[in-house]
Tab-separated table of C-alpha atoms and ligand atoms in Angstrom:
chain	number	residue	atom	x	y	z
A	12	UNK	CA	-10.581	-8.725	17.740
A	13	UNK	CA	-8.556	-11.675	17.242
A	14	UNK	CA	-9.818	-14.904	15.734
A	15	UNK	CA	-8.251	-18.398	16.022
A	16	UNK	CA	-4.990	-18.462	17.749
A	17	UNK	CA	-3.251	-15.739	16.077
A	18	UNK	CA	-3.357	-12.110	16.313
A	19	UNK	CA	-4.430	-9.997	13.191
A	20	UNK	CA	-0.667	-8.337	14.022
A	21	UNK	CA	1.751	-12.101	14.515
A	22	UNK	CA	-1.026	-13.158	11.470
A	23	UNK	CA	-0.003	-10.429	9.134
A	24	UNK	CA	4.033	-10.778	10.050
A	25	UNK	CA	3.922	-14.827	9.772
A	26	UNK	CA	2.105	-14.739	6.327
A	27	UNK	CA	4.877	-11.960	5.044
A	28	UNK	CA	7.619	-13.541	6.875
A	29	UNK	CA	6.511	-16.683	5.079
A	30	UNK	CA	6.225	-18.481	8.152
A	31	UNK	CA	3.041	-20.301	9.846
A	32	UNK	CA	-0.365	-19.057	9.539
A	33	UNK	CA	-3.569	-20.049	10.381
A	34	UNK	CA	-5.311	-18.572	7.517
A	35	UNK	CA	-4.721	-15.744	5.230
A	36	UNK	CA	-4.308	-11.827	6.372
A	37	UNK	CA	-6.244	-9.319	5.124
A	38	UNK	CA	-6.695	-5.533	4.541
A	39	UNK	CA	-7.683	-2.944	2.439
A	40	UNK	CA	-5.960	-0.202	0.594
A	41	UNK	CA	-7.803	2.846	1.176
A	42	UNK	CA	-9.883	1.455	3.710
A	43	UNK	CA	-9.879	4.677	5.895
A	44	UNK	CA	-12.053	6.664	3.580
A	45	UNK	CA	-14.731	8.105	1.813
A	46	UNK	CA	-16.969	4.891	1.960
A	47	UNK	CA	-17.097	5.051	5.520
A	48	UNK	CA	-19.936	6.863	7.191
A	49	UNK	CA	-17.091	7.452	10.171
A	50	UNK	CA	-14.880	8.593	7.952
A	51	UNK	CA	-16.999	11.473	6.735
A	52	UNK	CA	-18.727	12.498	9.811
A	53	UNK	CA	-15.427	13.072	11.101
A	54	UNK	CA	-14.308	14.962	8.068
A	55	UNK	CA	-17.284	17.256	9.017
A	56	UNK	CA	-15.285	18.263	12.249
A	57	UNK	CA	-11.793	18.403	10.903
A	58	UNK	CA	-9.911	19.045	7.591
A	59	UNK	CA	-7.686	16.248	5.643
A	60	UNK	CA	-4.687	17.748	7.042
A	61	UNK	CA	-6.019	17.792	10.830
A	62	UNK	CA	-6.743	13.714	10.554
A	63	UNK	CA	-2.928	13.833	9.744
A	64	UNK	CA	-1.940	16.350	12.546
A	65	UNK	CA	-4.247	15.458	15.854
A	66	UNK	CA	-3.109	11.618	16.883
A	67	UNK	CA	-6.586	11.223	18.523
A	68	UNK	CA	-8.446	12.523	15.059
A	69	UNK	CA	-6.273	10.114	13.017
A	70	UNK	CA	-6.229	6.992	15.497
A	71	UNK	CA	-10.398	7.490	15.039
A	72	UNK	CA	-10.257	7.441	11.125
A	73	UNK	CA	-7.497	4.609	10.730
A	74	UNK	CA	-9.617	2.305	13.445
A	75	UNK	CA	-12.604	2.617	12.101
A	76	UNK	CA	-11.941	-0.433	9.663
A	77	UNK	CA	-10.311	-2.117	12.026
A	78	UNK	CA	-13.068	-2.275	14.828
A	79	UNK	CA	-16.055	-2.865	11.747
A	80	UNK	CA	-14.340	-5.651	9.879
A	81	UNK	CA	-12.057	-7.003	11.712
A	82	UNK	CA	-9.204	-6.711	9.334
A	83	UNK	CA	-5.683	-7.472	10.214
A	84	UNK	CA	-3.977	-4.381	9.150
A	85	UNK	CA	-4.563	-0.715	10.384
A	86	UNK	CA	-2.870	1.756	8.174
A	87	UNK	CA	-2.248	5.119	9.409
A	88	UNK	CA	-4.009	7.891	8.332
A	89	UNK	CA	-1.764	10.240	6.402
A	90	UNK	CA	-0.683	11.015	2.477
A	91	UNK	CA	1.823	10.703	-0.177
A	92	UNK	CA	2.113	13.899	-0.825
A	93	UNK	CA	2.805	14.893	3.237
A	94	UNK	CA	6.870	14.811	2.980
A	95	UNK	CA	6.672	17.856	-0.149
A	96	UNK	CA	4.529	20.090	2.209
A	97	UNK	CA	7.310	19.267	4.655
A	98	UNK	CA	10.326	20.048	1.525
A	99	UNK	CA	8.281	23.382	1.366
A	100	UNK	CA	5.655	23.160	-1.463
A	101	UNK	CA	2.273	24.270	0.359
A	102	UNK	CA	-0.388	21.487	0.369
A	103	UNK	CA	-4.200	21.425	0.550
A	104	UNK	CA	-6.690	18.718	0.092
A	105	UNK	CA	-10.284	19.746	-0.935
A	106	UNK	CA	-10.767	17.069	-1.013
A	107	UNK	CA	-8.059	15.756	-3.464
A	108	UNK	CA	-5.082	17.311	-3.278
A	109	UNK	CA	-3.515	20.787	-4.324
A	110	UNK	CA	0.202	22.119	-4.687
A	111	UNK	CA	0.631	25.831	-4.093
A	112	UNK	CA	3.226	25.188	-6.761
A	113	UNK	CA	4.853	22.544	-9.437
A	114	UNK	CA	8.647	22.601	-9.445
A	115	UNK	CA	9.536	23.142	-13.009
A	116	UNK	CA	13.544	23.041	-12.917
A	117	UNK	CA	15.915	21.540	-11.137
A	118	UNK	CA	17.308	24.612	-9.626
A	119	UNK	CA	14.102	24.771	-7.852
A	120	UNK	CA	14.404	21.133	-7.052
A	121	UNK	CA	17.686	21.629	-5.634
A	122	UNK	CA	15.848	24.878	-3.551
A	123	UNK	CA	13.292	21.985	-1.843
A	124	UNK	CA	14.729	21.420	2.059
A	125	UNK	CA	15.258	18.322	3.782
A	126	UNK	CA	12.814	17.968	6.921
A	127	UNK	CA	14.349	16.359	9.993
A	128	UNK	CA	12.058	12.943	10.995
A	129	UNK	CA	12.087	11.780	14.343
A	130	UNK	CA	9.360	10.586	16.780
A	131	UNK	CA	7.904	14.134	17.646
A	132	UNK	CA	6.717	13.858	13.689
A	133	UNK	CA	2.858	14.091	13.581
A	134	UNK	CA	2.751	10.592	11.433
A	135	UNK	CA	5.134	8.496	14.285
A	136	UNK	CA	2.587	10.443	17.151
A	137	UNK	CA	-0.033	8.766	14.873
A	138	UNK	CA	1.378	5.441	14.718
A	139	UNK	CA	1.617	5.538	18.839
A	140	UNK	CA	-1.929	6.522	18.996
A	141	UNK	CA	-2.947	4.147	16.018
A	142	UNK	CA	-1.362	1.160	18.314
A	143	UNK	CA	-2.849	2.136	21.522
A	144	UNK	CA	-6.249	1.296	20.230
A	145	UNK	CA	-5.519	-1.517	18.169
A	146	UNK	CA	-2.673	-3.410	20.286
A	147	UNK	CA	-2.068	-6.631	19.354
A	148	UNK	CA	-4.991	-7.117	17.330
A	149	UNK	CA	-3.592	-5.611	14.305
A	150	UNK	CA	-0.607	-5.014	12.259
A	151	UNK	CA	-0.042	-1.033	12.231
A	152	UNK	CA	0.896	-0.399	8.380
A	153	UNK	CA	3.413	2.912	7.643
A	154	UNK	CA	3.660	4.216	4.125
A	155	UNK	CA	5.223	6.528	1.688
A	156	UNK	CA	4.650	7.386	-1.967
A	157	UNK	CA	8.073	5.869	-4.557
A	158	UNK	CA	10.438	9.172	-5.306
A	159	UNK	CA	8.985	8.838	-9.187
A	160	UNK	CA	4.870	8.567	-8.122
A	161	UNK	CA	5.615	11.465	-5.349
A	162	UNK	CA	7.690	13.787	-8.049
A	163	UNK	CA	5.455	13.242	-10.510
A	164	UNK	CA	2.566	15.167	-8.408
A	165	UNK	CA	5.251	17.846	-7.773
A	166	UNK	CA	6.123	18.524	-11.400
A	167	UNK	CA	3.368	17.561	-13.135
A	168	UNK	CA	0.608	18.659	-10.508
A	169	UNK	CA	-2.336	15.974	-9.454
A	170	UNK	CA	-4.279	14.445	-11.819
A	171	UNK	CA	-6.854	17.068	-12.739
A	172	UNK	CA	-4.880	19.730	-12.726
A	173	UNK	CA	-1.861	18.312	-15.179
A	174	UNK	CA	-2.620	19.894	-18.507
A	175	UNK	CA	-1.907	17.095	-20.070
A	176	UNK	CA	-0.867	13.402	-19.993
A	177	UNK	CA	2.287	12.824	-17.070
A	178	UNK	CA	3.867	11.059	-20.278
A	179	UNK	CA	4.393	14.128	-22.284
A	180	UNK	CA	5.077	16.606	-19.140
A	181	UNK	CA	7.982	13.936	-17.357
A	182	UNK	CA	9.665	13.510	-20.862
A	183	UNK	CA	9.632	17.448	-21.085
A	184	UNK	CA	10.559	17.849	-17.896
A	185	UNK	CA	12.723	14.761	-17.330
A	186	UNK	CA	15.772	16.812	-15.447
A	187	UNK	CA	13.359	18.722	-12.625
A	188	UNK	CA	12.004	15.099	-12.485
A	189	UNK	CA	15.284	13.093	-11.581
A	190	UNK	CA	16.110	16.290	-9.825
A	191	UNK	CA	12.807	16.053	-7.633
A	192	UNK	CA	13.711	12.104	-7.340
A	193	UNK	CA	17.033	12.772	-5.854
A	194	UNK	CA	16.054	15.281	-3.090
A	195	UNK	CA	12.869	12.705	-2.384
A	196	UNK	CA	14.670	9.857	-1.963
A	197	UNK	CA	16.347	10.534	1.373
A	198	UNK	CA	13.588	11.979	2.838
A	199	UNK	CA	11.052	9.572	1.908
A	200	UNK	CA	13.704	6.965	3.235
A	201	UNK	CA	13.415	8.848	6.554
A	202	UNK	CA	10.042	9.209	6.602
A	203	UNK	CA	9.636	5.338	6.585
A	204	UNK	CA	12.760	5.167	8.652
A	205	UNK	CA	10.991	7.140	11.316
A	206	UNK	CA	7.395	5.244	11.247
A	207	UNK	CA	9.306	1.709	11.538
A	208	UNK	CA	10.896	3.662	14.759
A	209	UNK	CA	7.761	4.586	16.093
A	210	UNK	CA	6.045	1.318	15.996
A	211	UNK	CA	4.431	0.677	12.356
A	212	UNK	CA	4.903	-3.010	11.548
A	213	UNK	CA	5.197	-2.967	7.913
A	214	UNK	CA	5.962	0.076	5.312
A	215	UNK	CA	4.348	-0.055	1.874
A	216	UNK	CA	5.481	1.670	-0.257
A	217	UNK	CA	3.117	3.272	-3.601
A	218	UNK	CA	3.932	3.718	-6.747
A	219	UNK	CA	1.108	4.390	-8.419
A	220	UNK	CA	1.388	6.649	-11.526
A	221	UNK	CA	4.154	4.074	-13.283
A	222	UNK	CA	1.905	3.046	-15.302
A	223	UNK	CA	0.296	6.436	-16.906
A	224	UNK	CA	4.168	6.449	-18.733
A	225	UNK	CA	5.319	4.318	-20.910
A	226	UNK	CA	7.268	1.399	-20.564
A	227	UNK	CA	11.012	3.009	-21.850
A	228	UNK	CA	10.194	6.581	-19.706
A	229	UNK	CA	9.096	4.204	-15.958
A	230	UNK	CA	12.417	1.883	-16.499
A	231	UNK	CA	14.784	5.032	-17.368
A	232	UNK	CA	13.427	7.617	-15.140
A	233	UNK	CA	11.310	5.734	-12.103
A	234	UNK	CA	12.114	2.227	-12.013
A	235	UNK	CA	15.696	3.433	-10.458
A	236	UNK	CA	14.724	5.104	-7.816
A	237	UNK	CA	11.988	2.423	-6.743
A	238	UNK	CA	15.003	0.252	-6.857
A	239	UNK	CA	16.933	2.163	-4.207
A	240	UNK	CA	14.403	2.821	-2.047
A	241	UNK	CA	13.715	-0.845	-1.748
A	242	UNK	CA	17.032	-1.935	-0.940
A	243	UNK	CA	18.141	0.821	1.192
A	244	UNK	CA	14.358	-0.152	3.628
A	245	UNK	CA	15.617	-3.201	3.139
A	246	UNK	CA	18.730	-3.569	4.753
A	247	UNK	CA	17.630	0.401	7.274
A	248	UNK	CA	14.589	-1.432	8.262
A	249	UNK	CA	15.313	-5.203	8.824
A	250	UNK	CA	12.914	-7.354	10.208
A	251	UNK	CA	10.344	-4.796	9.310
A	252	UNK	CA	8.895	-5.874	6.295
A	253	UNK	CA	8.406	-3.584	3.286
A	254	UNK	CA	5.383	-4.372	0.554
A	255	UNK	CA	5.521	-2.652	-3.012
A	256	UNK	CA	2.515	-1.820	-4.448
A	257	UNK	CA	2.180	-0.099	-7.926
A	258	UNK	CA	-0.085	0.039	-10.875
A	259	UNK	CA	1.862	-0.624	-14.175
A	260	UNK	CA	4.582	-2.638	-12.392
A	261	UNK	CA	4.164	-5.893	-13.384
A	262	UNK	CA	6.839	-6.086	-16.465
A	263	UNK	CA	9.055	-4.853	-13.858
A	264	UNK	CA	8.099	-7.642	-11.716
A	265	UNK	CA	11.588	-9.276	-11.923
A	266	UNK	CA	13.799	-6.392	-11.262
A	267	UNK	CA	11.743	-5.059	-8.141
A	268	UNK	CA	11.444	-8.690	-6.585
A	269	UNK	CA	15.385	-8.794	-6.380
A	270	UNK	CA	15.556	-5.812	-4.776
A	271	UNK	CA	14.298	-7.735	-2.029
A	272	UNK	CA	11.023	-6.666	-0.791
A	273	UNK	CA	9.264	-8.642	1.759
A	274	UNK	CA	6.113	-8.523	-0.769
A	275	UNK	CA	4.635	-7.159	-4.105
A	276	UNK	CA	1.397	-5.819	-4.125
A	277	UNK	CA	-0.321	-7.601	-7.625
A	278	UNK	CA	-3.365	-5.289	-9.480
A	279	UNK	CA	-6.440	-6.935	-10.004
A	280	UNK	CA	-5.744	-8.382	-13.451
A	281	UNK	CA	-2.876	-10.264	-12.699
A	282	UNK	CA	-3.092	-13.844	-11.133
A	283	UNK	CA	-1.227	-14.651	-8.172
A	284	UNK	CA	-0.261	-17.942	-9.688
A	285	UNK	CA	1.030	-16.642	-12.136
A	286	UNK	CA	3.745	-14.195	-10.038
A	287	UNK	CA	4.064	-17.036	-7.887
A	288	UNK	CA	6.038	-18.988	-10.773
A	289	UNK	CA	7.504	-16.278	-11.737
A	290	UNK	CA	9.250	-15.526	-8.548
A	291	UNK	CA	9.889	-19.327	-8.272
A	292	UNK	CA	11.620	-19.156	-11.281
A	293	UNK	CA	14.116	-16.402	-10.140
A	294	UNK	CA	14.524	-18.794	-7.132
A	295	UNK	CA	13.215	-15.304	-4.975
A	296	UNK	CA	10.031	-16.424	-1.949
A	297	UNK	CA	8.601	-13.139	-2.063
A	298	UNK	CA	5.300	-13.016	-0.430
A	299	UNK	CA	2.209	-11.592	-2.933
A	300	UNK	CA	-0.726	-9.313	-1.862
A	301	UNK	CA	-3.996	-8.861	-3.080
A	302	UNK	CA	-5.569	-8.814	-5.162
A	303	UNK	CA	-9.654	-8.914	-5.068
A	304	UNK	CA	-10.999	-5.824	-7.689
A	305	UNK	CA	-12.480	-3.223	-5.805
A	306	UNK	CA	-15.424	-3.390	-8.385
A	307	UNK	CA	-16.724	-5.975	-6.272
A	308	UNK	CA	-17.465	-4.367	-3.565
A	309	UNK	CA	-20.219	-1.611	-4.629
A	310	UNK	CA	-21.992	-5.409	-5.095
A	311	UNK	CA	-24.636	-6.959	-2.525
A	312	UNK	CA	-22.398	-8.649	0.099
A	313	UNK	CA	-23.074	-11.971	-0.984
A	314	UNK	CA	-21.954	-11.528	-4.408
A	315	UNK	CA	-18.579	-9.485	-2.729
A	316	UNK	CA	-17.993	-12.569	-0.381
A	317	UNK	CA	-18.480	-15.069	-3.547
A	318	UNK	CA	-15.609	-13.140	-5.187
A	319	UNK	CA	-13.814	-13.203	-2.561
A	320	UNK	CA	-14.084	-17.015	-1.939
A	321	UNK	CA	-13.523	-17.704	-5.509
A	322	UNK	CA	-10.020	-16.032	-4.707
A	323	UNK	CA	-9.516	-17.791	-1.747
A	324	UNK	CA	-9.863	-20.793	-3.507
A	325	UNK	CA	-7.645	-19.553	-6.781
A	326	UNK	CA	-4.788	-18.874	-3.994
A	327	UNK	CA	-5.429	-23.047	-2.287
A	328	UNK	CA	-4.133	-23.956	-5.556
A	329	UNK	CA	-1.036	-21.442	-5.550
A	330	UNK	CA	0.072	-21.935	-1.745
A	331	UNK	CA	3.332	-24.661	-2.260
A	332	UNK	CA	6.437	-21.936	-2.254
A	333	UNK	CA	9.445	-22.542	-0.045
A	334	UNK	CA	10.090	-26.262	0.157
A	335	UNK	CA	8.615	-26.164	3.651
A	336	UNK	CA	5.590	-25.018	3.032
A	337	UNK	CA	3.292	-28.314	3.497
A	338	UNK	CA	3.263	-27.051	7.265
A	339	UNK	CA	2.533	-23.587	7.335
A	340	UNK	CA	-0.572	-23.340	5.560
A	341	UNK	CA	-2.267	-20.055	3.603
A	342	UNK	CA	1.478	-18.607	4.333
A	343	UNK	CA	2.898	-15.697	1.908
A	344	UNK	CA	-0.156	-13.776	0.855
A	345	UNK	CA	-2.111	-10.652	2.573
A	346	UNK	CA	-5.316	-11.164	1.159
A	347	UNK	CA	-5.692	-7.268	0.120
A	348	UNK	CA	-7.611	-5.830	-3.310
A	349	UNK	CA	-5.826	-4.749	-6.792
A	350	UNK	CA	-5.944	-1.438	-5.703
A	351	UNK	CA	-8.364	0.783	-3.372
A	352	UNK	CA	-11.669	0.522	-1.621
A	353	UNK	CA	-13.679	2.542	-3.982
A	354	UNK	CA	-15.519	5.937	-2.597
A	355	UNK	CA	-19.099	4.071	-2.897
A	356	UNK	CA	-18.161	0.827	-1.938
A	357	UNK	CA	-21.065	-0.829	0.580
A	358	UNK	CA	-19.432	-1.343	4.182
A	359	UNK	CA	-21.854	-4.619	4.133
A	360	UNK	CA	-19.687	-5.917	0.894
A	361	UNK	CA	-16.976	-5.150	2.403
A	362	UNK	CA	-17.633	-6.775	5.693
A	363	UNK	CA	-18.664	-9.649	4.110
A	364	UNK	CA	-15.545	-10.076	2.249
A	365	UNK	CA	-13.471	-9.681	5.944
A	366	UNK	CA	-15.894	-12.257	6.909
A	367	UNK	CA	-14.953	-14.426	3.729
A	368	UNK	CA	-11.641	-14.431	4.312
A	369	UNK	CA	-11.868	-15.323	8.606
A	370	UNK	CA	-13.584	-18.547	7.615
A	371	UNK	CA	-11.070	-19.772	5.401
A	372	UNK	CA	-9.337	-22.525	6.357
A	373	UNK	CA	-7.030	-24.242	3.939
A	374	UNK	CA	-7.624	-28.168	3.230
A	375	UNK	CA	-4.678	-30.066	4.666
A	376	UNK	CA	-5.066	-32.228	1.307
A	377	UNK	CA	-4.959	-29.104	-0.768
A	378	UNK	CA	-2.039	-28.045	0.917
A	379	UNK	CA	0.077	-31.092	0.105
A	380	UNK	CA	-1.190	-31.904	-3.346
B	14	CP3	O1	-6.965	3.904	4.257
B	14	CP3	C1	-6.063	4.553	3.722
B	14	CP3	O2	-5.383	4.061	2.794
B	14	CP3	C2	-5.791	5.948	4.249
B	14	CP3	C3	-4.446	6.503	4.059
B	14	CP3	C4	-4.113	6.989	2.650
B	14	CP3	C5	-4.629	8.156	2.022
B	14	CP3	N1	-3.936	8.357	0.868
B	14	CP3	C6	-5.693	9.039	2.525
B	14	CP3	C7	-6.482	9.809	1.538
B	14	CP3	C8	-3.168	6.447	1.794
B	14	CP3	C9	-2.378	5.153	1.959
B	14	CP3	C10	-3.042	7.335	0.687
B	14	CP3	C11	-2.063	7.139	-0.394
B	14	CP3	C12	-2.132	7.999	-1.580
B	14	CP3	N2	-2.379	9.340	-1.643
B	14	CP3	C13	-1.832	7.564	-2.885
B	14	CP3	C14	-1.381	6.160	-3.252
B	14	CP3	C15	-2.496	5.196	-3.217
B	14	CP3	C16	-3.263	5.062	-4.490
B	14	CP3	O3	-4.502	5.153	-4.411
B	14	CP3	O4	-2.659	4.804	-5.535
B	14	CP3	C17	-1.970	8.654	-3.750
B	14	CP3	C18	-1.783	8.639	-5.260
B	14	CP3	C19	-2.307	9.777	-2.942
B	14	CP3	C20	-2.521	11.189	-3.379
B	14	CP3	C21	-3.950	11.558	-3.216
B	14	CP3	N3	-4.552	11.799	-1.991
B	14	CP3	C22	-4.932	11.719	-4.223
B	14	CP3	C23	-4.682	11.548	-5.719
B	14	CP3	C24	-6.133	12.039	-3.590
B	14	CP3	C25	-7.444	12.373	-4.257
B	14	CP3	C26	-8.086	11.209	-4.879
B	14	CP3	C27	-8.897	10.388	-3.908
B	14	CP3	O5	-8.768	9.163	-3.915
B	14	CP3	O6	-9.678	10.975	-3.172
B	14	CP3	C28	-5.887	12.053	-2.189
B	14	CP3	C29	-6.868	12.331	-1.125
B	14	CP3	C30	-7.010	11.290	-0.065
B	14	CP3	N4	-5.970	10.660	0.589
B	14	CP3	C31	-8.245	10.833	0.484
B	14	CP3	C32	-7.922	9.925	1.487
B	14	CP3	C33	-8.878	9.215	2.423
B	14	CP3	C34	-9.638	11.334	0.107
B	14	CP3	C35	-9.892	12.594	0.875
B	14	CP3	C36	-11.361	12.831	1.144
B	14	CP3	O7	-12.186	12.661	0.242
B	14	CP3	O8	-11.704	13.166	2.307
């Protein structure tokens, strides 16, 4: 399922790696999911938890975009919230996801155990099943949720469930919360640790409840912790490259860049030009994804695929970063959304967005203006 010369996999490692590519990569966030008629016939068979467990079952959900549209990335199906079942906090998804209880101090923080990662892990058996049917064709994406987005479901409890807003309960609870943060942090390192091992190409990491704090509360109690985890991938997982994504990150924009990541992950309201100078600025090359809004894509594919040329062309403006650049082309962005595929999105629209993106071709001319 390769186009041009490239693989979707050497594709999606140049453009992050800032070196040559033919044209942009892309993927999806949340592309294995609900929207997919795949997706849900298979979740007629098996339960959330067994897509994570049985390699086969998972390899089938995280393909499924893949083989329809052609994307460049396969991310392995699997959650966030997997490494607290494994500290010992029971875990359901019905189909969002339950906690058979919230940690409330940090004696019972300190109580959560460490797991032991290694390649007999269901998520690294997934990975080597994931890149058995994909092969070169695309990049296999690992994950894990930031220490702060992951403790936040553990003290606070998921979304519906949280009695009130996550400001309130982290300032409240702010000890269990750094408590929660600490024991995370080495096991989520692990976690990623032990996909890289088993064959995933990149690790993202989420951080996606920053912004439902405010500004002072993220930078005090999560912004820290995102901070280490960066650097410690970093340097642990070297050449593998490691993307941030988060919603409410961008004032933090700075600090996480020079922690190094091989990418930030922009929401749908910010323009990549505009993080492109920014990073330019702070002399950092730090490669951008996304950052199409998901709206788009419960539209009729030919509206989708204008958005999604109107970015393309946004980004022909943007392209000049390192000094080199006039050679490498569309290099430094994974064409990606702001944040995920929506549950009703039309597979068409999203196709047809793929398809948008495989027939881009950057103008020399634009290139070197
Ligand atoms: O294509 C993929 O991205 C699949 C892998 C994946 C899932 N969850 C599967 C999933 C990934 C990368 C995640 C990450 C995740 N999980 C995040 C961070 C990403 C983000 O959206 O900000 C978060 C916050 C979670 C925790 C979680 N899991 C929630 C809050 C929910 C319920 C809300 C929802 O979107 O349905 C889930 C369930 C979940 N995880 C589903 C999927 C496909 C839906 C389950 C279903 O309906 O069958």
């Amino acid at each position: 399922m390769s186009d041009g010369v490239m693989t979707g996999r050497a594709r999606m490692l140049a453009a992050l790696r800032l070196e040559r590519v033919d044209r942009p990569p892309a993927w999806f966030m949340r592309q294995a999911g609900r929207h997919l008629p795949g997706y849900r016939a298979l979740r007629e068979r098996a339960s959330f938890l067994d897509l994570c467990r049985d390699e086969e079952l998972c390899a089938e959900a995280s393909s499924e975009p893949w083989r329809r549209y052609g994307v460049d990335g396969a991310i392995v199906f699997n959650d966030i919230l997997i490494p607290l079942r494994d500290m010992g906090i029971g875990l359901e998804f019905d189909p969002g996801p339950r906690l058979e209880r919230l940690i409330a101090t940090e004696a019972e923080a300190e109580g959560l155990t460490r797991p032991a990662y290694g390649p007999a892990t269901d998520v690294c058996r997934c990975i080597g099943a994931l890149r058995g049917v994909v092969g070169e064709s695309a990049a296999v994406l690992g994950f894990i949720g930031a220490p702060f987005t992951v403790a936040a479901f553990a003290v606070a409890g998921p979304g519906s469930g949280r009695g009130g807003p996550l400001e309130e309960i982290v300032r409240e609870r702010r000890a269990a919360m750094e408590a929660v943060q600490e024991r995370l942090l080495p096991v989520l390192v692990s976690y990623a640790m032990a996909q890289a091992a088993a064959g995933a190409d990149v690790i993202q990491v989420f951080e996606s409840l920053a912004g439902e704090v405010d500004r002072r509360t993220y930078r005090e109690v999560g912004l820290p912790c995102l901070l280490r985890v960066v650097r410690t991938l970093r340097s642990a997982l070297a050449p593998t490259p490691v993307i941030v994504f988060g919603r409410g990150l961008w004032p933090f924009m700075d600090s996480i860049a020079g922690a190094e990541p091989a990418a930030l992950s922009l929401g749908p309201s910010r323009p990549l030009a505009e993080a492109r100078r920014r990073l330019r600025r702070l002399g950092l090359s730090t490669a951008l994804q996304g950052n199409l809004a998901g709206e788009v894509l419960r539209e009729e594919p030919a509206r989708a695929a204008r958005a999604a040329e109107e970015l393309l062309a946004r980004w022909a403006s943007v392209v000049p970063l390192p000094e080199r650049s006039r050679e490498l082309g569309p290099t430094g962005w994974v064409f990606n959304l702001g944040h995920g595929v929506p549950a009703d999105a039309r597979p068409e629209s999203v196709l047809a967005v793929a398809e948008a993106v495989r027939g881009f071709r950057m103008d020399r001319e634009e290139v070197e203006r």
